[in-house]
Amino acid sequence: QVQLVESGGGLVQPGGSLRLSCLTPGLAFPNYNVDWYRQTPGKERELVASIPRIGAPTYANSVKGRFTISRDNAKSTVYLQINSLKPEDTAVYYCNAVHAWASKVNYWGQGTQVTVSS
């Protein structure tokens, strides 16, 4: 079974930055749209950024101007650069790869923890 692999999380101070990575082994990666979500206990899962196979990325208002999503098809990897971090950005960050024309074909990873604290 396909499982995505997220990495790059950690403990950072407010105002700090991280680069999260999502490796998508085994996929025909250019055929997939990829989303980044985040979740904390007791809260709804939040879509924070999306990048289609073709076209411009989109962002949640809460992260616009601070987060940047990108993809490298040659490496089958999507990145999320997260800057100017705030305590409210603390969450487990997950990526989700969704087939562009078969949306029921989709894959998740186990997530990577981001903690923003002084």
PDB file of C-alpha atoms in Angstrom:
ATOM      1  CA  GLN A   1       0.000   0.000   0.000  1.00  0.00           C
ATOM      2  CA  VAL A   2       1.151   3.522  -0.726  1.00  0.00           C
ATOM      3  CA  GLN A   3       1.963   5.663   2.290  1.00  0.00           C
ATOM      4  CA  LEU A   4       3.267   9.195   2.083  1.00  0.00           C
ATOM      5  CA  VAL A   5       6.185  10.250   4.287  1.00  0.00           C
ATOM      6  CA  GLU A   6       6.160  13.680   5.944  1.00  0.00           C
ATOM      7  CA  SER A   7       9.241  15.111   7.608  1.00  0.00           C
ATOM      8  CA  GLY A   8      10.784  18.386   8.721  1.00  0.00           C
ATOM      9  CA  GLY A   9       8.741  19.216  11.794  1.00  0.00           C
ATOM     10  CA  GLY A  10      10.182  20.209  15.122  1.00  0.00           C
ATOM     11  CA  LEU A  11      10.184  22.676  17.993  1.00  0.00           C
ATOM     12  CA  VAL A  12      10.725  26.314  17.028  1.00  0.00           C
ATOM     13  CA  GLN A  13      10.349  29.701  18.682  1.00  0.00           C
ATOM     14  CA  PRO A  14       7.714  32.192  17.557  1.00  0.00           C
ATOM     15  CA  GLY A  15       8.929  33.924  14.416  1.00  0.00           C
ATOM     16  CA  GLY A  16      10.943  30.907  13.344  1.00  0.00           C
ATOM     17  CA  SER A  17      10.613  28.801  10.220  1.00  0.00           C
ATOM     18  CA  LEU A  18      10.687  25.214   9.010  1.00  0.00           C
ATOM     19  CA  ARG A  19      10.528  23.411   5.693  1.00  0.00           C
ATOM     20  CA  LEU A  20       8.230  20.414   5.688  1.00  0.00           C
ATOM     21  CA  SER A  21       8.603  17.691   3.064  1.00  0.00           C
ATOM     22  CA  CYS A  22       6.146  15.124   1.730  1.00  0.00           C
ATOM     23  CA  LEU A  23       7.655  12.219  -0.189  1.00  0.00           C
ATOM     24  CA  THR A  24       5.180  10.274  -2.351  1.00  0.00           C
ATOM     25  CA  PRO A  25       6.862   6.953  -3.155  1.00  0.00           C
ATOM     26  CA  GLY A  26       5.286   4.720  -5.767  1.00  0.00           C
ATOM     27  CA  LEU A  27       2.945   7.317  -7.266  1.00  0.00           C
ATOM     28  CA  ALA A  28       2.747   8.613 -10.809  1.00  0.00           C
ATOM     29  CA  PHE A  29       3.333  11.896  -9.058  1.00  0.00           C
ATOM     30  CA  PRO A  30       2.585  14.377 -11.894  1.00  0.00           C
ATOM     31  CA  ASN A  31      -0.998  13.015 -11.991  1.00  0.00           C
ATOM     32  CA  TYR A  32      -1.730  14.060  -8.388  1.00  0.00           C
ATOM     33  CA  ASN A  33      -2.910  17.193  -6.677  1.00  0.00           C
ATOM     34  CA  VAL A  34      -1.408  17.568  -3.204  1.00  0.00           C
ATOM     35  CA  ASP A  35      -2.811  19.222  -0.089  1.00  0.00           C
ATOM     36  CA  TRP A  36      -1.287  20.062   3.292  1.00  0.00           C
ATOM     37  CA  TYR A  37      -3.546  19.824   6.346  1.00  0.00           C
ATOM     38  CA  ARG A  38      -2.950  20.426  10.018  1.00  0.00           C
ATOM     39  CA  GLN A  39      -4.735  19.145  13.101  1.00  0.00           C
ATOM     40  CA  THR A  40      -4.580  19.581  16.870  1.00  0.00           C
ATOM     41  CA  PRO A  41      -6.527  17.580  19.475  1.00  0.00           C
ATOM     42  CA  GLY A  42     -10.099  18.789  19.816  1.00  0.00           C
ATOM     43  CA  LYS A  43      -9.994  20.865  16.648  1.00  0.00           C
ATOM     44  CA  GLU A  44     -11.225  20.287  13.119  1.00  0.00           C
ATOM     45  CA  ARG A  45      -8.645  19.325  10.561  1.00  0.00           C
ATOM     46  CA  GLU A  46      -7.718  22.434   8.590  1.00  0.00           C
ATOM     47  CA  LEU A  47      -6.653  22.626   4.961  1.00  0.00           C
ATOM     48  CA  VAL A  48      -3.725  25.043   4.890  1.00  0.00           C
ATOM     49  CA  ALA A  49      -2.321  24.797   1.353  1.00  0.00           C
ATOM     50  CA  SER A  50      -2.972  23.061  -1.962  1.00  0.00           C
ATOM     51  CA  ILE A  51      -0.972  22.651  -5.131  1.00  0.00           C
ATOM     52  CA  PRO A  52      -2.546  21.136  -8.248  1.00  0.00           C
ATOM     53  CA  ARG A  53      -0.699  19.090 -10.822  1.00  0.00           C
ATOM     54  CA  ILE A  54      -0.999  22.128 -13.080  1.00  0.00           C
ATOM     55  CA  GLY A  55      -1.757  25.612 -11.879  1.00  0.00           C
ATOM     56  CA  ALA A  56      -1.257  28.010  -9.015  1.00  0.00           C
ATOM     57  CA  PRO A  57      -1.275  27.013  -5.347  1.00  0.00           C
ATOM     58  CA  THR A  58      -3.877  28.212  -2.870  1.00  0.00           C
ATOM     59  CA  TYR A  59      -3.701  28.932   0.865  1.00  0.00           C
ATOM     60  CA  ALA A  60      -5.895  29.307   3.896  1.00  0.00           C
ATOM     61  CA  ASN A  61      -6.295  32.920   4.967  1.00  0.00           C
ATOM     62  CA  SER A  62      -4.641  32.118   8.284  1.00  0.00           C
ATOM     63  CA  VAL A  63      -1.337  31.245   6.586  1.00  0.00           C
ATOM     64  CA  LYS A  64      -1.386  33.356   3.433  1.00  0.00           C
ATOM     65  CA  GLY A  65       1.812  35.345   3.100  1.00  0.00           C
ATOM     66  CA  ARG A  66       3.679  33.140   5.568  1.00  0.00           C
ATOM     67  CA  PHE A  67       3.492  29.627   4.065  1.00  0.00           C
ATOM     68  CA  THR A  68       4.625  28.551   0.601  1.00  0.00           C
ATOM     69  CA  ILE A  69       3.816  25.229  -1.057  1.00  0.00           C
ATOM     70  CA  SER A  70       5.876  23.894  -3.949  1.00  0.00           C
ATOM     71  CA  ARG A  71       6.482  20.637  -5.772  1.00  0.00           C
ATOM     72  CA  ASP A  72       9.405  18.896  -7.416  1.00  0.00           C
ATOM     73  CA  ASN A  73       8.051  16.250  -9.768  1.00  0.00           C
ATOM     74  CA  ALA A  74      11.498  14.814 -10.436  1.00  0.00           C
ATOM     75  CA  LYS A  75      11.829  14.033  -6.710  1.00  0.00           C
ATOM     76  CA  SER A  76       8.148  13.087  -6.216  1.00  0.00           C
ATOM     77  CA  THR A  77       8.124  15.538  -3.320  1.00  0.00           C
ATOM     78  CA  VAL A  78       5.972  18.432  -2.149  1.00  0.00           C
ATOM     79  CA  TYR A  79       7.324  21.045   0.249  1.00  0.00           C
ATOM     80  CA  LEU A  80       5.693  23.442   2.660  1.00  0.00           C
ATOM     81  CA  GLN A  81       7.880  26.334   3.760  1.00  0.00           C
ATOM     82  CA  ILE A  82       6.392  27.754   6.953  1.00  0.00           C
ATOM     83  CA  ASN A  83       7.687  31.141   8.094  1.00  0.00           C
ATOM     84  CA  SER A  84       6.911  33.730  10.757  1.00  0.00           C
ATOM     85  CA  LEU A  85       5.502  30.982  12.918  1.00  0.00           C
ATOM     86  CA  LYS A  86       2.998  31.655  15.673  1.00  0.00           C
ATOM     87  CA  PRO A  87       1.958  29.471  18.622  1.00  0.00           C
ATOM     88  CA  GLU A  88      -1.379  28.877  16.903  1.00  0.00           C
ATOM     89  CA  ASP A  89       0.491  27.154  14.053  1.00  0.00           C
ATOM     90  CA  THR A  90       1.269  24.283  16.426  1.00  0.00           C
ATOM     91  CA  ALA A  91      -0.231  21.104  14.972  1.00  0.00           C
ATOM     92  CA  VAL A  92       0.482  17.814  13.296  1.00  0.00           C
ATOM     93  CA  TYR A  93       0.901  18.544   9.599  1.00  0.00           C
ATOM     94  CA  TYR A  94      -0.266  15.971   7.059  1.00  0.00           C
ATOM     95  CA  CYS A  95      -0.058  15.772   3.291  1.00  0.00           C
ATOM     96  CA  ASN A  96      -2.679  14.177   1.073  1.00  0.00           C
ATOM     97  CA  ALA A  97      -2.104  13.239  -2.573  1.00  0.00           C
ATOM     98  CA  VAL A  98      -5.295  13.035  -4.646  1.00  0.00           C
ATOM     99  CA  HIS A  99      -5.446  11.684  -8.165  1.00  0.00           C
ATOM    100  CA  ALA A 100      -6.425  14.505 -10.494  1.00  0.00           C
ATOM    101  CA  TRP A 101      -9.209  12.601 -12.275  1.00  0.00           C
ATOM    102  CA  ALA A 102      -9.956   9.793  -9.811  1.00  0.00           C
ATOM    103  CA  SER A 103     -10.393  11.572  -6.498  1.00  0.00           C
ATOM    104  CA  LYS A 104     -11.192   8.416  -4.534  1.00  0.00           C
ATOM    105  CA  VAL A 105      -7.603   7.405  -5.224  1.00  0.00           C
ATOM    106  CA  ASN A 106      -5.805   9.299  -2.489  1.00  0.00           C
ATOM    107  CA  TYR A 107      -3.028   8.713   0.019  1.00  0.00           C
ATOM    108  CA  TRP A 108      -2.010  10.051   3.422  1.00  0.00           C
ATOM    109  CA  GLY A 109       1.044   9.923   5.625  1.00  0.00           C
ATOM    110  CA  GLN A 110       1.459   9.756   9.409  1.00  0.00           C
ATOM    111  CA  GLY A 111       2.160  13.460   9.806  1.00  0.00           C
ATOM    112  CA  THR A 112       4.960  15.557  11.236  1.00  0.00           C
ATOM    113  CA  GLN A 113       4.670  17.544  14.475  1.00  0.00           C
ATOM    114  CA  VAL A 114       5.265  21.289  14.461  1.00  0.00           C
ATOM    115  CA  THR A 115       5.447  22.977  17.860  1.00  0.00           C
ATOM    116  CA  VAL A 116       5.833  26.748  18.151  1.00  0.00           C
ATOM    117  CA  SER A 117       6.667  27.829  21.677  1.00  0.00           C
ATOM    118  CA  SER A 118       8.911  30.210  23.558  1.00  0.00           C
TER     119      SER A 118
END
